[in-house]
PDB file of C-alpha atoms in Angstrom:
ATOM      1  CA  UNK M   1     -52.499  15.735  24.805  1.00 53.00           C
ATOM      2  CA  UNK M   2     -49.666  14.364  27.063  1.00 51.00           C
ATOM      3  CA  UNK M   3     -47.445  13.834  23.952  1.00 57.00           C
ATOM      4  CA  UNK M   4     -48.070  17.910  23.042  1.00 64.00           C
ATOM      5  CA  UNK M   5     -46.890  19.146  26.249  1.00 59.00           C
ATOM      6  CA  UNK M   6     -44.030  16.400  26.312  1.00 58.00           C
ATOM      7  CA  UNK M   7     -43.458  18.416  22.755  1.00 63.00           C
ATOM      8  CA  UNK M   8     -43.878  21.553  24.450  1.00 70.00           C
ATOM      9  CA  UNK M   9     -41.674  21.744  27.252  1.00 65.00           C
ATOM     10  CA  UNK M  10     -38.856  20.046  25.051  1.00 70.00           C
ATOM     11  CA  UNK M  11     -38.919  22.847  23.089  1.00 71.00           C
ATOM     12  CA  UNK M  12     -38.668  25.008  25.728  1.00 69.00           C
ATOM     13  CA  UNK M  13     -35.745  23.627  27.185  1.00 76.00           C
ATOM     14  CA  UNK M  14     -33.955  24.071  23.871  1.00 75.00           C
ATOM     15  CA  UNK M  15     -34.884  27.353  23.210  1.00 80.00           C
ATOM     16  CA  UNK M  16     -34.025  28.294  26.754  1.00 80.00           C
ATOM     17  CA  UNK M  17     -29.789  27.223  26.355  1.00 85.00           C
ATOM     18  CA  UNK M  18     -27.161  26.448  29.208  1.00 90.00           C
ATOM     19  CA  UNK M  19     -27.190  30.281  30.099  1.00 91.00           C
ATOM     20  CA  UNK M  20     -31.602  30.381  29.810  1.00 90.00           C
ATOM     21  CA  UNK M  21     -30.971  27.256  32.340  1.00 91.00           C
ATOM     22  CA  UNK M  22     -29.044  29.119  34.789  1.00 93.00           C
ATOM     23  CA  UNK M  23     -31.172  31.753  34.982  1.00 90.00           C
ATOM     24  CA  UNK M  24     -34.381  29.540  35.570  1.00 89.00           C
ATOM     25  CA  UNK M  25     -31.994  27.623  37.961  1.00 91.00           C
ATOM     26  CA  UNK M  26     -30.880  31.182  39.821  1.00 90.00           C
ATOM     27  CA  UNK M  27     -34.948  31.383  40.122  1.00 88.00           C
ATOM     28  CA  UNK M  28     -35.851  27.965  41.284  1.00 87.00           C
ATOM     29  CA  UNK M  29     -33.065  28.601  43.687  1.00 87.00           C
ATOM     30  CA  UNK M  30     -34.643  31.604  45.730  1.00 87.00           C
ATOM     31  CA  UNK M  31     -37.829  31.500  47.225  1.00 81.00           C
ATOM     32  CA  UNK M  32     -39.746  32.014  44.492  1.00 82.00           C
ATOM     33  CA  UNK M  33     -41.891  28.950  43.880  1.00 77.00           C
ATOM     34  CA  UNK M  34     -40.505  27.808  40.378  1.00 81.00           C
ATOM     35  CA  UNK M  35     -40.396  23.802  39.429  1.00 82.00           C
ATOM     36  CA  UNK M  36     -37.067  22.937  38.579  1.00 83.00           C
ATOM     37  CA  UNK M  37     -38.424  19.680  36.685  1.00 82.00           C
ATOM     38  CA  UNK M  38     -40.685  21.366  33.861  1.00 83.00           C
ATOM     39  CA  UNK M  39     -37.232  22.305  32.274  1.00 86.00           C
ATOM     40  CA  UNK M  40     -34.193  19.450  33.640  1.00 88.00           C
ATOM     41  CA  UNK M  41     -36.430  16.699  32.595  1.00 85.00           C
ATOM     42  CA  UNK M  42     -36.902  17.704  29.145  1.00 87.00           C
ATOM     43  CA  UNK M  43     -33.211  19.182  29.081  1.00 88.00           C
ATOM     44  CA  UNK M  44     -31.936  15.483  30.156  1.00 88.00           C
ATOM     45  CA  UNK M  45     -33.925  14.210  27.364  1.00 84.00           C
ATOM     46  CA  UNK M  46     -32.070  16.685  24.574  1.00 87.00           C
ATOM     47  CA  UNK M  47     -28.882  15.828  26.554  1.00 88.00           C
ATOM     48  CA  UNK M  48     -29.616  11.713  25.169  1.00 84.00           C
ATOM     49  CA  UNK M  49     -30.808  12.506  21.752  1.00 84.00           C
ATOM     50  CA  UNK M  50     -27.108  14.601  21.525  1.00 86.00           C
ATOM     51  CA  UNK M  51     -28.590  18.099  21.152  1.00 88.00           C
ATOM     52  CA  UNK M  52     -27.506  19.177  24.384  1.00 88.00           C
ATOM     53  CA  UNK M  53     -24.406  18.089  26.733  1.00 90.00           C
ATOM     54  CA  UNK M  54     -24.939  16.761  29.855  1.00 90.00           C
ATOM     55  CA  UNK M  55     -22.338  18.143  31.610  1.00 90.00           C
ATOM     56  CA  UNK M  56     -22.662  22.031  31.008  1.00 93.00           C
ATOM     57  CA  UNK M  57     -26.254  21.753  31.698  1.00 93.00           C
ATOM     58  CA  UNK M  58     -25.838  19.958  35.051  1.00 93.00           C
ATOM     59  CA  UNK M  59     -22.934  22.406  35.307  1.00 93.00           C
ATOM     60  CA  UNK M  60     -25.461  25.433  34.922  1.00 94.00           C
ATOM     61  CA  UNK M  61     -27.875  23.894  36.604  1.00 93.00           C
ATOM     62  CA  UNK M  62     -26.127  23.362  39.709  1.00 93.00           C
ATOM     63  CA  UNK M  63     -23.806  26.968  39.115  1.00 94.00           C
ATOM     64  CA  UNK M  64     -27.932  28.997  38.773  1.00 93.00           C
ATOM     65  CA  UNK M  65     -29.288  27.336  41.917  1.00 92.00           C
ATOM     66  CA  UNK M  66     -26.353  28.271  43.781  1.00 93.00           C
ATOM     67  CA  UNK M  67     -26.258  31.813  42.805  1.00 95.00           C
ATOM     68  CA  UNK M  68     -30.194  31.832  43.997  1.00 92.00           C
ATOM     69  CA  UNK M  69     -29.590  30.348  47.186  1.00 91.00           C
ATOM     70  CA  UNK M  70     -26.651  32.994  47.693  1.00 93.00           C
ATOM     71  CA  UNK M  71     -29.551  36.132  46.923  1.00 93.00           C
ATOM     72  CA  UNK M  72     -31.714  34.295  49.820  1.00 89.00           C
ATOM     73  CA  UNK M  73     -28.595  33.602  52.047  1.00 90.00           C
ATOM     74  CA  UNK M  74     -27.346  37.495  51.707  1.00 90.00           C
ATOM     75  CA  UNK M  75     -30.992  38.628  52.064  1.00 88.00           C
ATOM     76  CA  UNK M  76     -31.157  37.262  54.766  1.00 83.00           C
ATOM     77  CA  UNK M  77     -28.616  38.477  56.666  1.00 81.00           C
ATOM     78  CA  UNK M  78     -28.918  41.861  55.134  1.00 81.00           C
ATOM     79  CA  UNK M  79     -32.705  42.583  55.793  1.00 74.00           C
ATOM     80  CA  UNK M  80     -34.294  39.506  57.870  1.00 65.00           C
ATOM     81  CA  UNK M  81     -31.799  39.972  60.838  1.00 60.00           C
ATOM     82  CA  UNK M  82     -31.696  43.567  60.636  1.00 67.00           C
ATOM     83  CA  UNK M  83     -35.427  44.146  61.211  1.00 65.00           C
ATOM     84  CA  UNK M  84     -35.819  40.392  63.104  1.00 62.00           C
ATOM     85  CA  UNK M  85     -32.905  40.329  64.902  1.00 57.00           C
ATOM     86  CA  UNK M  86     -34.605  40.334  68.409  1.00 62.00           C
ATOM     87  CA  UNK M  87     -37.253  37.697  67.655  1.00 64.00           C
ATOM     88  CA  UNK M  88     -36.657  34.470  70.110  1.00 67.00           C
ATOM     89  CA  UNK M  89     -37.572  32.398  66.923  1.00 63.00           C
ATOM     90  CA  UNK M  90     -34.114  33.897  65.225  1.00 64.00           C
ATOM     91  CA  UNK M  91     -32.142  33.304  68.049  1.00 66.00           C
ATOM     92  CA  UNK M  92     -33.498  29.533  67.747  1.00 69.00           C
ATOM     93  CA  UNK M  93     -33.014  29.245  64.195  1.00 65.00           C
ATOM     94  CA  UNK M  94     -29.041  30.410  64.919  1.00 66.00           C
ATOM     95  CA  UNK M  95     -28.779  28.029  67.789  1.00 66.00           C
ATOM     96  CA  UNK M  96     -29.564  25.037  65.595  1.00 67.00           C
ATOM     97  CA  UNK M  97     -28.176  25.964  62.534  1.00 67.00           C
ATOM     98  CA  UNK M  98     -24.900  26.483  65.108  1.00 68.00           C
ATOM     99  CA  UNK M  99     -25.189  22.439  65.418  1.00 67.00           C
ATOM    100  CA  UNK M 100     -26.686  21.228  62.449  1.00 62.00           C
ATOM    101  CA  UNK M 101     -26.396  23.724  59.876  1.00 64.00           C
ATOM    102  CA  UNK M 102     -24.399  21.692  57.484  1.00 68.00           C
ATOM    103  CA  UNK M 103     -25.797  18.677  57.734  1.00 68.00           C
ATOM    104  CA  UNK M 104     -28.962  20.795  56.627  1.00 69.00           C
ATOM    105  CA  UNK M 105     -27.574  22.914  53.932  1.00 74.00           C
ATOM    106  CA  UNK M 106     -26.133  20.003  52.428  1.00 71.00           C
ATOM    107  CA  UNK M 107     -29.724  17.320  52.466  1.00 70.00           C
ATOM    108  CA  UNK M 108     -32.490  20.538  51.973  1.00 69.00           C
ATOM    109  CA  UNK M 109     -31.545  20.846  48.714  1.00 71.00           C
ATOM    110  CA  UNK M 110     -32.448  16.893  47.915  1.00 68.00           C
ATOM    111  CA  UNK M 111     -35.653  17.450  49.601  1.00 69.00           C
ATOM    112  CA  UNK M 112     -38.674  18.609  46.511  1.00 66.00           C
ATOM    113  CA  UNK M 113     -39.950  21.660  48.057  1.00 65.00           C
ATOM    114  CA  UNK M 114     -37.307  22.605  50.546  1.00 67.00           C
ATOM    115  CA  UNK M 115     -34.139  23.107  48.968  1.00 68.00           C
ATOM    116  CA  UNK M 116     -34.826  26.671  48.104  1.00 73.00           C
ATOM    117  CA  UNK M 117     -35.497  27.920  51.463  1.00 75.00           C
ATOM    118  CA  UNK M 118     -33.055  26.359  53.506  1.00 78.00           C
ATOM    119  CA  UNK M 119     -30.840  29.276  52.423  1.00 80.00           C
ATOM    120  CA  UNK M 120     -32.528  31.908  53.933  1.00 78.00           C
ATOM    121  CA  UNK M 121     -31.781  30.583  57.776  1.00 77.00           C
ATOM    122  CA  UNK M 122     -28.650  29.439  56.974  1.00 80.00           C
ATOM    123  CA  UNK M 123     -28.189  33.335  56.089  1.00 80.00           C
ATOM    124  CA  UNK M 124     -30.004  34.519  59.517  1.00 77.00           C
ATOM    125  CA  UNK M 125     -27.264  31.713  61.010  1.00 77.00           C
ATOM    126  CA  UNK M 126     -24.550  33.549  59.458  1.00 78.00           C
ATOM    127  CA  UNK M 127     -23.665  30.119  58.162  1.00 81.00           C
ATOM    128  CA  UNK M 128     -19.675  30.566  56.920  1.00 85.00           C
ATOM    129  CA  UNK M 129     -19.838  30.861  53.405  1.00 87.00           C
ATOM    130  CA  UNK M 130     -16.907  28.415  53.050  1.00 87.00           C
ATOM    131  CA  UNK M 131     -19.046  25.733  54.361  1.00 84.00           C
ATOM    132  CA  UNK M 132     -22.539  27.217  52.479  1.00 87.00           C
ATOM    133  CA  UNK M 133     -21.188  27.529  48.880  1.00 89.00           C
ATOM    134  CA  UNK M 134     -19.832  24.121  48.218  1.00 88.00           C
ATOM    135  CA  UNK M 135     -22.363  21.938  50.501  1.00 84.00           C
ATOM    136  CA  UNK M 136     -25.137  23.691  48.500  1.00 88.00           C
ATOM    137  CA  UNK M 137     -23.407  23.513  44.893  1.00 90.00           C
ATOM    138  CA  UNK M 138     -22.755  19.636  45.969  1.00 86.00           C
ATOM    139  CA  UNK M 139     -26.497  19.269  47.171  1.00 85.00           C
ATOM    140  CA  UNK M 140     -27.682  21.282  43.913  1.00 88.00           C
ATOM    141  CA  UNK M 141     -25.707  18.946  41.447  1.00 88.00           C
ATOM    142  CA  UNK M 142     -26.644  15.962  42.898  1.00 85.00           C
ATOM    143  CA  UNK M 143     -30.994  17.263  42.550  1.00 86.00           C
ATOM    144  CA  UNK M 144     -29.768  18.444  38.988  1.00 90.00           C
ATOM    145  CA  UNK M 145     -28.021  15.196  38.119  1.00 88.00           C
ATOM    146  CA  UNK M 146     -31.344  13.358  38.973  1.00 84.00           C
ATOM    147  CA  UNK M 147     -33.976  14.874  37.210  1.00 86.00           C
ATOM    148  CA  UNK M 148     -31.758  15.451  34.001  1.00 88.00           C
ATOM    149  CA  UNK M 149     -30.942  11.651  34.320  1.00 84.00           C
ATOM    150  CA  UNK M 150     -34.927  10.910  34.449  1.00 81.00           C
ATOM    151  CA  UNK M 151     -35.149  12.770  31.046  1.00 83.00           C
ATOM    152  CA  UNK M 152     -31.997  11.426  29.842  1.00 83.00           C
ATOM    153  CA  UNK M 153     -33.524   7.956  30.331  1.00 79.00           C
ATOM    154  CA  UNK M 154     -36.794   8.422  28.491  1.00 73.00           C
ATOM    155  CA  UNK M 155     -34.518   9.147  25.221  1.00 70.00           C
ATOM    156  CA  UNK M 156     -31.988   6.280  24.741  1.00 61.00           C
ATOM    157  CA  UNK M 157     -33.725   3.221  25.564  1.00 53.00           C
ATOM    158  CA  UNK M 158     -31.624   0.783  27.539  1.00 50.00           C
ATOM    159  CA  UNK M 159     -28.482   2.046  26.981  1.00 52.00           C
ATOM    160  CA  UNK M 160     -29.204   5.259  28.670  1.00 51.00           C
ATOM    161  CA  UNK M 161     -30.517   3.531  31.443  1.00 51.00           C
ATOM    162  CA  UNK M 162     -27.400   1.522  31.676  1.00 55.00           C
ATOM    163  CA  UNK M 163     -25.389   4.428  32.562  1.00 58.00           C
ATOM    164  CA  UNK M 164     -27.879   5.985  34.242  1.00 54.00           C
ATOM    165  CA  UNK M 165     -27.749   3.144  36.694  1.00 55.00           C
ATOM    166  CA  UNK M 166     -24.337   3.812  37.354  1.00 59.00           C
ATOM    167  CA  UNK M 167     -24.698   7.076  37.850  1.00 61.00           C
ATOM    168  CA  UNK M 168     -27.359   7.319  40.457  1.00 57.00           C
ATOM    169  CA  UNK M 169     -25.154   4.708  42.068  1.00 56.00           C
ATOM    170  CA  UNK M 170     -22.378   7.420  42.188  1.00 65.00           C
ATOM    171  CA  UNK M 171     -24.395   9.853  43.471  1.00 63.00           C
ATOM    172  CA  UNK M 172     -26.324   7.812  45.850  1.00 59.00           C
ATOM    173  CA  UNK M 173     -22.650   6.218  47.099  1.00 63.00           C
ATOM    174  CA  UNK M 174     -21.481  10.058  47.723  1.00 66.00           C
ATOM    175  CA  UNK M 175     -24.568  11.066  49.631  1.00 63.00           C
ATOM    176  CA  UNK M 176     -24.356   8.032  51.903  1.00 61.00           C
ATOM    177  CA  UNK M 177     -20.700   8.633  52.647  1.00 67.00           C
ATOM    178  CA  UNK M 178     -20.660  12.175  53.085  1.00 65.00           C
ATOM    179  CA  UNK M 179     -23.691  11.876  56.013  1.00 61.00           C
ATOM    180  CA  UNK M 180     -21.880   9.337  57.300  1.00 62.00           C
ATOM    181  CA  UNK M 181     -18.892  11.209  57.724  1.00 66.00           C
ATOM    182  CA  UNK M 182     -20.487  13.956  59.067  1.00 61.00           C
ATOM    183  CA  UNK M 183     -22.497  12.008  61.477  1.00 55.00           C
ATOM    184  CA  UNK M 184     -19.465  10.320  62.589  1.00 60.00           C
ATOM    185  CA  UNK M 185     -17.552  13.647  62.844  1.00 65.00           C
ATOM    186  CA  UNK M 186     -20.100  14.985  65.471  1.00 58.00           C
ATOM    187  CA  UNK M 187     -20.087  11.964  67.419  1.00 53.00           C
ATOM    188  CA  UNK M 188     -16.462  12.363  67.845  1.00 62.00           C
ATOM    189  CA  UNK M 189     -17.157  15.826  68.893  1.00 63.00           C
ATOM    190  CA  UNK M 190     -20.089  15.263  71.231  1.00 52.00           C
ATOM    191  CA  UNK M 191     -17.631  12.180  73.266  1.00 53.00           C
ATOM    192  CA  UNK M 192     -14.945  14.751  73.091  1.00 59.00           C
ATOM    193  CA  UNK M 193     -16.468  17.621  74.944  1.00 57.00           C
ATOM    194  CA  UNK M 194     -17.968  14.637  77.434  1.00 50.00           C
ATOM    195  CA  UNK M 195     -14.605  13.522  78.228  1.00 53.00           C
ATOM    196  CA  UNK M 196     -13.434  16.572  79.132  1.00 55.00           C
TER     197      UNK M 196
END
């Protein structure tokens, strides 16, 4: 049974492409409630076996769930704030994403169930899109690198977990430094304005 739906969704991801994987990615990136796992774990696991390439489908994996947090980000701002606008709980939602709406755009995305939504207050935020598109395409590539890596490992035996190993590594190194220079950032800012 388990091996038939293993079969199953491997089959899908084939059929589905780099541009099939984008669009599922543009999906699982709004708010609709679409697993992005049924389709990068098997794709990481045609990625080992050399029918696929790793890189253009963590590539269009990470390029689809940015273009579906952008439709919840613009949505947002077009429609939520125009009819919303005067709710306290929007003026909140811009007050903290004023202070921590990076730090948030960039770690939702790594969080299973959250990363799709954090888009739509970053939109009521008015979040700069200079700071939205590439803290959510580096969020989205990391959560794409990770669950095409889990399929990727289930196909090569310990080589593939070799390099897996030093990939996570990478990632896991990048996440760690880029919170910590962020963190460190706003504690320069915070003693700033109290020195002044």
């Amino acid at each position: 049974m388990l091996e038939t739906l293993a079969r199953l969704l491997v089959d899908f991801a084939d059929a589905l492409g780099y541009v099939g994987v984008y669009f599922y990615m543009l999906l699982v990136g709004t708010f609709i409630p679409v697993p992005s796992e049924i389709l990068l774990i098997p794709s990481g696991y045609l990625a080992s076996t050399g029918q696929k390439s790793f890189a253009l489908l963590l590539l269009a994996g990470a390029l689809g769930s940015l273009s579906g947090a952008l439709i919840n980000y613009f949505l947002a701002r077009a429609l939520v704030r125009r009819f919303l606008g005067h709710k306290p709980v929007i003026r909140k939602t811009a007050y903290f994403f004023k202070r921590h709406g990076k730090i948030s755009v960039f770690l939702a995305p790594l969080t299973p169930g959250l990363g799709q939504y954090i888009s739509i207050p970053a939109g009521l935020a008015h979040i700069p899109l200079r700071n939205f598109i590439p803290l959510t395409f580096a969020a989205n590539l990391i959560w794409v690198g990770f669950m095409l890596l889990i399929g990727y490992i289930f196909g090569n035996g310990a080589a593939a977990e070799k390099r897996a190993a030093w990939f996570s590594l990478i990632l896991l190194g990048f996440v760690i430094l880029s919170v910590t220079v962020y963190v460190w950032r706003e504690i320069r800012k915070e003693g700033e304005k109290a020195g002044r």
